[in-house]
Coordinates of C-alpha atoms and ligand atoms in Angstrom, one line a residue:
Chain E
X214 CA 0.0 0.0 0.0
X215 CA 2.4 2.7 -1.2
X216 CA 0.4 5.8 0.0
X217 CA 2.7 7.7 2.3
X218 CA 4.8 10.4 0.7
X219 CA 7.8 12.3 2.0
X220 CA 5.8 15.3 3.3
X221 CA 3.8 13.4 5.9
X222 CA 4.7 14.5 9.5
X223 CA 5.6 11.7 11.9
X224 CA 6.5 13.7 15.0
X225 CA 4.1 16.6 15.4
X226 CA 5.9 18.4 18.2
X227 CA 9.2 18.7 16.4
X228 CA 7.6 18.8 12.9
X229 CA 9.7 15.9 11.6
X230 CA 8.6 14.5 8.2
X231 CA 9.1 11.1 6.7
X232 CA 11.3 12.8 4.1
X233 CA 13.6 14.1 6.8
X234 CA 13.8 10.7 8.4
X235 CA 14.7 9.1 5.1
X236 CA 17.3 11.7 4.4
X237 CA 18.9 11.3 7.9
X238 CA 19.0 7.6 7.4
X239 CA 20.9 8.0 4.1
X240 CA 23.3 10.7 5.2
X241 CA 24.1 9.8 8.8
X242 CA 23.4 6.1 8.7
X243 CA 22.1 5.6 12.2
X244 CA 22.2 1.9 13.2
X245 CA 19.2 1.8 15.6
X246 CA 16.0 3.6 16.3
X247 CA 17.6 5.3 19.3
X248 CA 20.3 6.7 17.1
X249 CA 17.8 7.9 14.5
X250 CA 15.9 9.6 17.3
X251 CA 19.1 11.4 18.5
X252 CA 20.0 12.7 15.0
X253 CA 16.4 13.8 14.1
X254 CA 14.8 14.7 17.4
X255 CA 12.0 12.3 16.4
X256 CA 9.8 11.9 19.5
X257 CA 11.8 14.3 21.6
X258 CA 9.4 17.2 21.7
X259 CA 6.8 18.4 24.2
X260 CA 4.7 15.2 24.2
X261 CA 7.8 13.0 24.8
X262 CA 6.3 10.3 22.6
X263 CA 2.9 10.3 24.3
X264 CA 1.3 10.9 20.8
X265 CA 3.8 9.6 18.3
X266 CA 5.4 6.6 20.0
X267 CA 3.4 4.0 18.0
X268 CA 4.4 5.7 14.8
X269 CA 8.1 5.9 15.8
X270 CA 8.1 2.2 16.8
X271 CA 6.7 1.3 13.4
X272 CA 9.5 3.3 11.7
X273 CA 12.0 1.4 13.9
X274 CA 10.6 -1.9 12.8
X275 CA 10.5 -1.1 9.2
X276 CA 13.9 0.6 8.9
X277 CA 16.0 -1.3 11.4
X278 CA 14.1 -4.6 11.6
X279 CA 13.9 -3.7 15.3
X280 CA 11.2 -6.2 16.3
X281 CA 11.3 -5.2 20.0
X282 CA 8.3 -2.9 20.4
X283 CA 9.4 -2.1 23.9
X284 CA 13.0 -0.9 23.2
X285 CA 12.6 2.8 23.5
X286 CA 13.0 3.9 27.1
X287 CA 10.5 5.9 29.3
X288 CA 12.0 8.8 31.3
X289 CA 10.8 10.8 34.3
X290 CA 9.0 13.1 34.5
X291 CA 6.4 11.2 32.5
X292 CA 4.4 14.5 32.2
X293 CA 5.6 18.1 31.7
X294 CA 6.4 19.5 35.2
X295 CA 7.4 23.1 36.0
X296 CA 10.8 23.6 37.6
X297 CA 9.1 25.1 40.7
X298 CA 7.1 21.9 41.3
X299 CA 10.1 19.8 40.6
X300 CA 12.2 21.6 43.3
X301 CA 9.3 21.5 45.7
X302 CA 8.9 17.7 45.3
X303 CA 12.6 17.4 46.0
X304 CA 12.2 19.5 49.2
X305 CA 9.2 17.4 50.4
X306 CA 11.0 14.1 49.7
X307 CA 11.9 12.4 53.0
Chain D
X129 CA 0.8 12.8 52.5
X130 CA 1.0 9.2 53.7
X131 CA -1.8 6.7 53.0
X132 CA -2.1 3.0 53.0
X133 CA -3.1 2.7 49.3
X134 CA -2.6 5.1 46.4
X135 CA -4.9 4.5 43.4
X136 CA -3.7 6.1 40.2
X137 CA -6.5 6.7 37.8
X138 CA -10.2 7.3 38.5
X139 CA -11.6 5.5 35.5
X140 CA -13.9 2.5 36.0
X141 CA -11.1 0.3 37.2
X142 CA -9.6 2.8 39.7
X143 CA -13.1 3.8 41.0
X144 CA -14.1 0.2 41.5
X145 CA -10.8 -0.5 43.4
X146 CA -11.1 2.7 45.5
X147 CA -14.7 1.8 46.5
X148 CA -13.7 -1.7 47.7
X149 CA -10.6 -0.4 49.6
X150 CA -12.7 2.4 51.2
X151 CA -15.3 -0.2 52.3
X152 CA -12.5 -2.3 53.8
X153 CA -11.5 0.8 55.9
X154 CA -8.2 1.7 54.3
X155 CA -6.8 5.2 54.0
X156 CA -6.7 5.8 50.3
X157 CA -5.5 8.5 47.9
X158 CA -7.4 8.4 44.6
X159 CA -5.4 10.4 42.1
X160 CA -6.5 11.5 38.5
X161 CA -5.2 14.2 36.3
X162 CA -8.6 15.0 34.7
X163 CA -11.0 17.3 36.6
X164 CA -13.9 14.9 36.3
X165 CA -13.7 11.3 37.6
X166 CA -14.9 8.5 35.3
X167 CA -12.1 8.1 32.8
X168 CA -13.1 6.9 29.4
X169 CA -16.5 5.9 30.7
X170 CA -17.6 9.5 30.4
X171 CA -17.9 9.5 26.6
X172 CA -19.5 6.1 26.2
X173 CA -23.1 6.0 24.9
X174 CA -24.5 3.4 22.5
X175 CA -27.3 0.9 22.0
X176 CA -26.8 -2.5 23.4
X177 CA -29.4 -5.3 23.6
X178 CA -32.3 -2.9 23.2
X179 CA -30.9 -0.8 26.0
X180 CA -28.6 2.3 26.0
X181 CA -25.2 1.8 27.5
X182 CA -24.8 5.2 29.3
X183 CA -21.2 5.5 30.5
X184 CA -21.8 8.8 32.2
X185 CA -24.4 7.3 34.4
X186 CA -22.2 4.2 35.2
X187 CA -19.5 6.6 36.2
X188 CA -21.8 8.5 38.6
X189 CA -22.8 5.3 40.3
X190 CA -19.2 4.3 40.8
X191 CA -18.3 7.8 42.0
X192 CA -21.2 7.9 44.5
X193 CA -20.1 4.6 45.9
X194 CA -16.5 5.9 46.6
X195 CA -17.8 9.2 48.0
X196 CA -19.5 7.4 51.0
X197 CA -16.0 6.4 52.3
X198 CA -14.4 9.4 54.1
X199 CA -11.1 7.7 54.3
X200 CA -10.7 8.0 50.5
X201 CA -9.0 11.3 49.7
X202 CA -9.7 12.7 46.2
X203 CA -6.7 14.2 44.4
X204 CA -8.1 15.4 41.0
X205 CA -6.3 17.4 38.4
X206 CA -2.9 16.0 39.4
X207 CA -0.7 13.8 37.3
X208 CA 1.6 11.2 38.7
X209 CA 4.9 11.6 37.0
X210 CA 7.2 9.4 39.0
X211 CA 6.8 6.2 41.0
X212 CA 9.6 5.0 43.2
X213 CA 10.3 2.6 46.0
X214 CA 10.4 4.3 49.5
X215 CA 11.1 2.8 52.9
X216 CA 7.4 2.5 53.7
X217 CA 6.4 1.2 50.3
X218 CA 6.1 3.6 47.4
X219 CA 6.6 7.3 46.7
X220 CA 4.4 9.0 44.0
X221 CA 5.4 12.4 42.6
X222 CA 2.4 14.6 41.7
X223 CA 2.1 17.6 39.5
X224 CA 0.9 20.2 40.3
X225 CA 2.2 19.6 43.8
X226 CA 0.3 20.0 47.2
X227 CA 0.9 17.3 48.1
X228 CA 3.9 17.0 45.8
X229 CA 4.7 13.5 47.1
X230 CA 2.2 10.8 48.3
X231 CA 3.7 7.9 50.3
X232 CA 1.7 4.6 50.1
X233 CA 2.3 1.1 51.4
X234 CA 0.6 -0.3 48.3
X235 CA -0.3 1.2 44.9
X236 CA -3.0 0.3 42.3
X237 CA -2.1 1.6 38.8
X238 CA -5.3 2.1 36.8
X239 CA -4.1 4.5 34.2
X240 CA -6.0 3.1 31.2
X241 CA -5.1 3.1 27.5
X242 CA -4.2 5.7 24.9
X243 CA -5.1 6.1 21.3
X244 CA -2.8 5.1 18.4
X245 CA -2.5 8.0 15.9
X246 CA -2.5 7.6 12.1
X247 CA -0.1 9.9 10.3
X248 CA -1.7 11.5 7.2
X249 CA -0.4 14.3 4.9
X250 CA -1.7 17.6 6.5
X251 CA -2.9 15.9 9.7
X252 CA -1.7 18.9 11.7
X253 CA -4.5 21.1 10.2
X254 CA -7.2 22.3 12.6
X255 CA -10.1 19.9 12.2
X256 CA -8.1 16.7 12.4
X257 CA -8.6 14.9 15.8
X258 CA -8.3 11.5 17.4
X259 CA -11.6 9.6 17.3
X260 CA -11.7 9.6 21.1
X261 CA -11.5 13.3 21.2
X262 CA -14.5 13.5 18.9
X263 CA -16.3 11.2 21.4
X264 CA -15.4 13.4 24.4
X265 CA -16.5 16.6 22.5
X266 CA -19.8 15.1 21.5
X267 CA -20.8 13.0 24.4
X268 CA -19.2 14.8 27.4
X269 CA -19.3 18.4 26.3
X270 CA -22.2 18.4 23.8
X271 CA -20.1 20.0 21.1
X272 CA -20.2 18.6 17.5
X273 CA -16.7 18.4 16.0
X274 CA -18.1 19.5 12.7
X275 CA -21.0 19.1 10.2
X276 CA -19.6 16.3 8.0
X277 CA -16.6 14.2 8.9
X278 CA -14.8 11.0 8.0
X279 CA -13.2 8.3 10.3
X280 CA -9.9 7.0 9.1
X281 CA -9.1 3.6 10.5
X282 CA -11.5 0.7 11.1
X283 CA -11.6 -0.9 14.6
X284 CA -14.3 -1.5 17.3
X285 CA -13.7 2.0 18.6
X286 CA -14.4 3.6 15.2
X287 CA -17.7 1.8 14.9
X288 CA -18.8 2.7 18.5
X289 CA -17.9 6.3 18.1
X290 CA -19.2 6.7 14.5
X291 CA -22.6 5.5 15.9
X292 CA -22.4 8.1 18.7
X293 CA -21.6 10.9 16.1
X294 CA -24.5 9.9 13.9
X295 CA -26.8 9.9 16.8
X296 CA -25.7 13.4 17.7
X297 CA -26.8 14.5 14.2
X298 CA -23.3 14.8 12.7
X299 CA -22.9 13.5 9.1
X300 CA -20.2 11.0 8.2
X301 CA -18.6 10.1 4.8
X302 CA -18.0 6.7 6.4
X303 CA -15.2 4.7 7.9
X304 CA -12.3 4.4 5.5
X305 CA -9.0 2.5 5.8
X306 CA -5.7 3.8 7.1
X307 CA -2.7 4.2 4.7
X308 CA 0.6 2.5 5.2
X309 CA 3.9 2.3 3.5
X310 CA 7.2 0.5 3.5
X311 CA 8.7 2.9 6.2
X312 CA 5.6 3.7 8.3
X313 CA 3.2 0.9 9.1
X314 CA 1.1 1.7 12.1
X315 CA -2.0 -0.4 11.6
X316 CA -0.7 -3.0 9.0
X317 CA -1.9 -4.0 5.5
X318 CA -5.5 -3.7 4.4
X319 CA -6.0 -7.4 5.2
X320 CA -4.5 -6.9 8.6
X321 CA -7.1 -4.1 9.2
X322 CA -9.9 -6.3 7.8
X323 CA -9.0 -9.2 10.0
X324 CA -9.2 -7.0 13.1
X325 CA -12.8 -6.1 12.5
X326 CA -14.1 -9.4 11.3
X327 CA -15.8 -11.5 13.9
X328 CA -15.8 -8.8 16.5
X329 CA -18.6 -8.1 18.9
X330 CA -19.5 -4.6 19.8
X331 CA -20.5 -1.1 18.9
X332 CA -22.2 -1.1 15.6
X333 CA -20.1 -3.9 14.2
X334 CA -22.3 -6.9 14.9
X335 CA -23.3 -7.7 11.3
X336 CA -19.6 -8.3 10.7
X337 CA -19.8 -11.0 13.2
X338 CA -22.7 -12.7 11.4
X339 CA -20.7 -12.5 8.2
X340 CA -17.6 -13.1 10.2
X341 CA -17.9 -16.8 10.3
X342 CA -17.2 -16.9 6.6
X343 CA -14.8 -14.0 6.6
X344 CA -12.3 -15.9 8.7
X345 CA -11.4 -17.6 5.5
X346 CA -8.8 -15.4 3.8
X347 CA -10.1 -15.6 0.3
X348 CA -13.7 -15.0 1.3
X349 CA -12.7 -12.0 3.3
X350 CA -10.5 -10.6 0.6
X351 CA -13.0 -11.2 -2.1
X352 CA -15.9 -9.6 -0.2
X353 CA -13.9 -6.6 1.1
X354 CA -12.2 -5.7 -2.1
X355 CA -15.4 -6.0 -4.1
X356 CA -17.5 -3.8 -1.8
X357 CA -19.1 -0.8 -3.5
X358 CA -17.0 2.4 -3.4
X359 CA -19.7 4.1 -1.3
X360 CA -19.3 1.3 1.3
X361 CA -21.6 -1.1 3.1
X362 CA -24.0 0.2 5.7
X363 CA -23.5 -1.2 9.1
X364 CA -26.2 0.1 11.4
X365 CA -26.2 3.5 9.7
X366 CA -22.4 3.7 9.5
X367 CA -20.8 3.2 6.1
X368 CA -17.7 1.0 6.2
X369 CA -15.6 1.5 3.0
X370 CA -13.2 -1.4 3.2
X371 CA -11.4 -0.8 -0.1
X372 CA -11.1 2.9 0.2
X373 CA -7.9 4.4 1.7
X374 CA -7.4 8.0 2.9
X375 CA -4.2 9.4 1.4
X376 CA -4.2 13.0 2.5
X377 CA -6.2 15.7 4.4
X378 CA -7.1 18.7 2.3
X379 CA -7.2 22.4 3.3
X380 CA -5.0 25.4 3.9
X381 CA -6.3 27.1 7.0
X382 CA -8.4 24.2 8.2
X383 CA -9.8 20.9 7.0
X384 CA -12.0 21.2 3.9
X385 CA -11.8 17.8 2.4
X386 CA -10.3 14.3 2.4
X387 CA -8.3 12.7 -0.5
X388 CA -9.4 9.1 -1.0
X389 CA -8.2 6.3 -3.2
X390 CA -9.7 3.0 -4.3
X391 CA -7.4 0.0 -3.9
X392 CA -7.0 -2.6 -6.7
X393 CA -8.1 -6.1 -5.7
X394 CA -5.0 -8.0 -6.5
X395 CA -2.0 -6.1 -5.1
X396 CA -3.4 -3.2 -2.9
X397 CA -2.0 -0.6 -5.3
X398 CA -4.0 2.6 -5.9
X399 CA -6.5 2.5 -8.8
X400 CA -8.1 5.9 -8.7
X401 CA -8.1 9.0 -6.5
X402 CA -10.7 11.6 -5.7
X403 CA -11.7 14.2 -3.0
X404 CA -14.7 14.4 -0.8
X405 CA -15.7 17.5 1.2
X406 CA -15.5 17.1 5.0
X407 CA -14.9 19.7 7.7
X408 CA -13.3 17.3 10.2
X409 CA -11.3 14.1 10.1
X410 CA -11.0 11.5 12.9
X411 CA -7.9 9.4 13.0
X412 CA -8.5 6.0 14.7
X413 CA -5.6 3.6 15.0
X414 CA -7.0 1.7 18.0
X415 CA -6.0 1.7 21.6
X416 CA -2.8 0.8 23.5
X417 CA -2.2 0.3 27.2
X418 CA 0.1 2.9 28.6
X419 CA 3.1 1.3 30.3
X420 CA 5.0 4.4 31.4
X421 CA 4.6 4.1 35.2
X422 CA 5.4 0.3 35.0
X423 CA 8.6 0.9 33.1
X424 CA 9.6 3.7 35.5
X425 CA 9.0 1.4 38.5
X426 CA 11.1 -1.4 36.8
X427 CA 8.1 -3.7 36.5
X428 CA 8.6 -6.7 34.2
X429 CA 6.5 -6.1 31.1
X430 CA 5.6 -8.1 27.9
X431 CA 4.3 -7.3 24.5
X432 CA 1.0 -9.1 24.1
X433 CA -0.8 -8.3 20.7
X434 CA -4.1 -9.7 21.9
X435 CA -4.1 -7.3 24.8
X436 CA -3.2 -4.5 22.4
X437 CA 0.3 -3.7 23.5
X438 CA 2.9 -3.7 26.3
X439 CA 1.5 -4.8 29.6
X440 CA 2.9 -5.7 33.0
X441 CA 3.3 -9.4 33.9
X442 CA 0.9 -9.8 36.8
X443 CA -0.2 -12.5 39.2
X444 CA -3.8 -13.6 39.2
X445 CA -4.2 -11.1 42.1
X446 CA -3.1 -8.3 39.8
X447 CA 0.3 -7.8 41.6
X448 CA 3.2 -6.9 39.3
X449 CA 6.8 -8.2 39.6
X450 CA 7.3 -5.4 42.2
X451 CA 5.7 -6.2 45.6
X452 CA 2.9 -4.0 46.6
X453 CA 2.4 -2.6 43.1
X454 CA -0.8 -3.8 41.6
X455 CA -2.3 -3.1 38.1
X456 CA -5.9 -3.2 36.8
X457 CA -8.1 -2.0 34.0
X458 CA -7.0 -1.1 30.5
X459 CA -3.4 -0.6 31.7
X460 CA -3.1 -4.4 31.7
X461 CA -4.9 -4.9 28.3
X462 CA -7.6 -3.1 26.3
X463 CA -11.0 -4.4 27.2
X464 CA -14.5 -3.0 27.9
X465 CA -15.4 -1.0 30.9
X466 CA -17.3 -3.9 32.5
X467 CA -14.0 -5.9 32.5
X468 CA -12.1 -2.9 33.9
X469 CA -14.6 -2.7 36.8
X470 CA -14.3 -6.5 37.6
X471 CA -10.5 -6.1 37.5
X472 CA -10.7 -3.1 39.9
X473 CA -12.5 -5.3 42.5
X474 CA -9.9 -8.1 42.1
X475 CA -7.0 -5.7 42.5
X476 CA -8.6 -4.2 45.7
X477 CA -9.0 -7.7 47.1
X478 CA -5.3 -8.4 46.3
X479 CA -4.2 -5.2 48.0
X480 CA -6.3 -6.0 51.1
X481 CA -4.7 -9.4 51.4
X482 CA -1.3 -7.9 50.9
X483 CA -1.7 -5.2 53.5
X484 CA -3.2 -7.7 56.0
X485 CA -0.4 -10.1 55.5
X486 CA -2.8 -12.8 54.1
X487 CA -1.9 -15.4 51.5
X488 CA -1.7 -14.2 47.9
X489 CA -1.8 -17.8 46.6
X490 CA -3.1 -17.5 43.1
X491 CA -5.6 -20.3 43.5
X492 CA -7.5 -18.1 46.0
X493 CA -8.1 -15.6 43.2
X494 CA -10.4 -18.0 41.2
X495 CA -13.7 -16.5 42.2
X496 CA -12.6 -13.0 41.3
X497 CA -11.1 -14.3 38.1
X498 CA -14.3 -16.0 37.3
X499 CA -16.2 -12.7 37.6
X500 CA -13.8 -11.1 35.2
X501 CA -14.4 -13.8 32.7
X502 CA -18.2 -13.4 33.1
X503 CA -17.8 -9.6 32.5
X504 CA -15.7 -10.4 29.4
X505 CA -18.5 -12.6 28.0
X506 CA -21.2 -10.1 28.8
X507 CA -19.4 -7.0 27.5
X508 CA -21.1 -4.9 24.8
X509 CA -17.7 -4.5 23.0
X510 CA -14.6 -6.6 22.5
X511 CA -11.4 -5.0 21.3
X512 CA -9.6 -8.1 20.0
X513 CA -11.1 -11.3 18.8
X514 CA -8.5 -13.4 20.7
X515 CA -8.5 -11.7 24.1
X516 CA -8.6 -15.1 25.8
X517 CA -5.3 -16.1 24.2
X518 CA -3.7 -12.9 25.4
X519 CA -4.9 -13.5 29.0
X520 CA -3.6 -17.1 28.9
X521 CA -0.2 -15.9 27.5
X522 CA 0.1 -13.4 30.4
X523 CA -0.7 -16.1 32.9
X524 CA 1.9 -18.4 31.4
X525 CA 4.5 -15.6 31.7
X526 CA 3.6 -15.1 35.3
X527 CA 3.9 -18.9 36.1
X528 CA 7.3 -18.9 34.3
X529 CA 8.5 -15.9 36.4
X530 CA 7.7 -17.9 39.6
X531 CA 10.3 -20.4 38.6
X532 CA 12.9 -17.7 37.9
X533 CA 14.6 -15.9 40.8
Ligands
FAD1073 C1 -10.8 7.2 23.5 C2 -11.4 5.9 24.1 C3 -12.7 5.5 23.9 C4 -13.2 4.3 24.4 N1 -14.4 4.0 24.1 C5 -14.9 2.8 24.7 C6 -16.3 2.5 24.4 O1 -17.0 3.2 23.7 N2 -16.7 1.3 25.0 C7 -15.9 0.6 25.8 O2 -16.4 -0.4 26.4 N3 -14.7 0.9 26.1 C8 -14.2 2.0 25.5 N4 -12.9 2.3 25.7 C9 -12.1 1.4 26.5 C10 -12.0 2.1 27.9 O3 -10.7 2.4 28.1 C11 -12.6 1.1 28.9 O4 -13.9 0.9 28.7 C12 -12.5 1.7 30.4 O5 -12.7 3.1 30.4 C13 -11.1 1.4 30.9 O6 -11.1 1.8 32.3 P1 -9.8 2.1 33.1 O7 -10.3 2.6 34.4 O8 -8.8 1.0 33.0 O9 -9.1 3.3 32.3 P2 -9.7 4.8 31.9 O10 -11.1 4.8 31.8 O11 -8.9 5.2 30.7 O12 -9.2 5.7 33.1 C14 -7.8 6.0 33.4 C15 -7.8 7.3 34.2 O13 -6.4 7.4 34.7 C16 -6.1 8.8 34.5 N5 -4.6 8.8 34.4 C17 -3.8 8.2 33.5 N6 -2.5 8.4 33.7 C18 -2.5 9.2 34.8 C19 -1.4 9.7 35.6 N7 -0.1 9.5 35.2 N8 -1.6 10.5 36.6 C20 -2.9 10.7 37.0 N9 -4.0 10.2 36.3 C21 -3.8 9.5 35.3 C22 -6.8 9.3 33.3 O14 -7.0 10.7 33.4 C23 -8.1 8.5 33.4 O15 -9.2 9.2 34.1 C24 -12.3 3.5 25.2 C25 -11.0 3.9 25.5 C26 -10.5 5.1 24.9 C27 -9.1 5.5 25.2

């Protein structure tokens, strides 16, 4: 079903298109989904993958035969947090 | 703040668990990031066995039950963004703070599932939304997402929500299929998509089940689906268009149309393309459990396709590989609200035994497990035709983990 073209946006926060991903793969030759993420900022925006993770995982499978759907890490904070709250939580921590 | 149990998520699973724990006399913190408790129940409304399944009302009943227990503290509009071991059990970080940390001897994670998006050309235009967002707008807030829309992606949720939209007086150009390509393949080939809706119970999709007996044969399915008329086949008022694929959203300032293509029978290549006017587009790639808090807490997880994604390996009492951390509801596999409620009860019973130092022998969970199975059979909607296999797989992984240190 060849219906996606280069202009389709995969990561909405960072505005990364399929064309940019293909170009990065050709020019920089990342060897894993994690490396692709680091060179393109795919999935590294405000949502931290909460919207685009399934899309990015499917790219990883197709481009790197990365069959492990669980490979990409989850990081804290899992939701956007203001610095003020972050510091306060640290103070309150026993 | 220190409590005996923290319940994360006030959807049907978390509410059911908090109600049982309140009744057992525990000090409970019930945390949800949304201002209104009820989770995804709030938007559910469809016909079922000559009745109307009214999720909002179901949620109110569950909420009233929890409200009678004064030892349950409600912490709404707060997200849990970290979950760590603490000397007394677990520490949960909340945002916004106040309290910024909740200490709990045991935790029930009932954080539900999230929607899978479908990337389309121009899908960042205003007027493109997730099908669940259209459900919340229509059923919770009484706001129509537009006058005439289209649903991209066919799955049980698409049918249930399309029916809700039609009932609210919104027009639909039907449910069309999601595109794929060699590099991005979120929902699979056309036949993968067809297989997922054939033989399913639920929402408006029941005629597919009647036909479904024959459609489990690949050639019957592929013949019928690829020869359906371009305008689709009506399924309880919703037009399913199994051989039409969305290729792009059209518009400059906002959505004005959808670009569609007919797929050739033999090789799924494009045969013809055309545009239809719509003012909103719902993308519907299905649901996935959200494993973030489990992964942060270093819980053992597994990818189980029949449960729709990555789920924690749990004991028949709902306990994860980390002691005192329990999981219930859609977070352990996408199923209907009735199943989530039954799982909430089971999790609460597990936590009660854990806190009272009683046996968590898995054979003792049989009666509760039986109630979950009954709920599964009675549910108005099933999200995967082989849920039972997924549940068995998860149980096998648990038994395997008992052997390993
Ligand atoms: C868009 C959508 C539509 C659905 N439609 C139907 C339908 O029509 N029929 C049907 O039977 N099922 C439907 N489902 C499945 C539905 O998820 C279940 O029916 C049921 O609601 C699951 O209950 P739950 O309590 O496990 O999770 P949910 O109802 O999803 O509740 C989870 C709650 O946890 C909260 N939460 C999540 N993470 C955090 C966090 N980190 N911190 C604080 N709070 C958090 C959320 O705000 C939410 O209130 C739908 C699911 C979705 C996502």
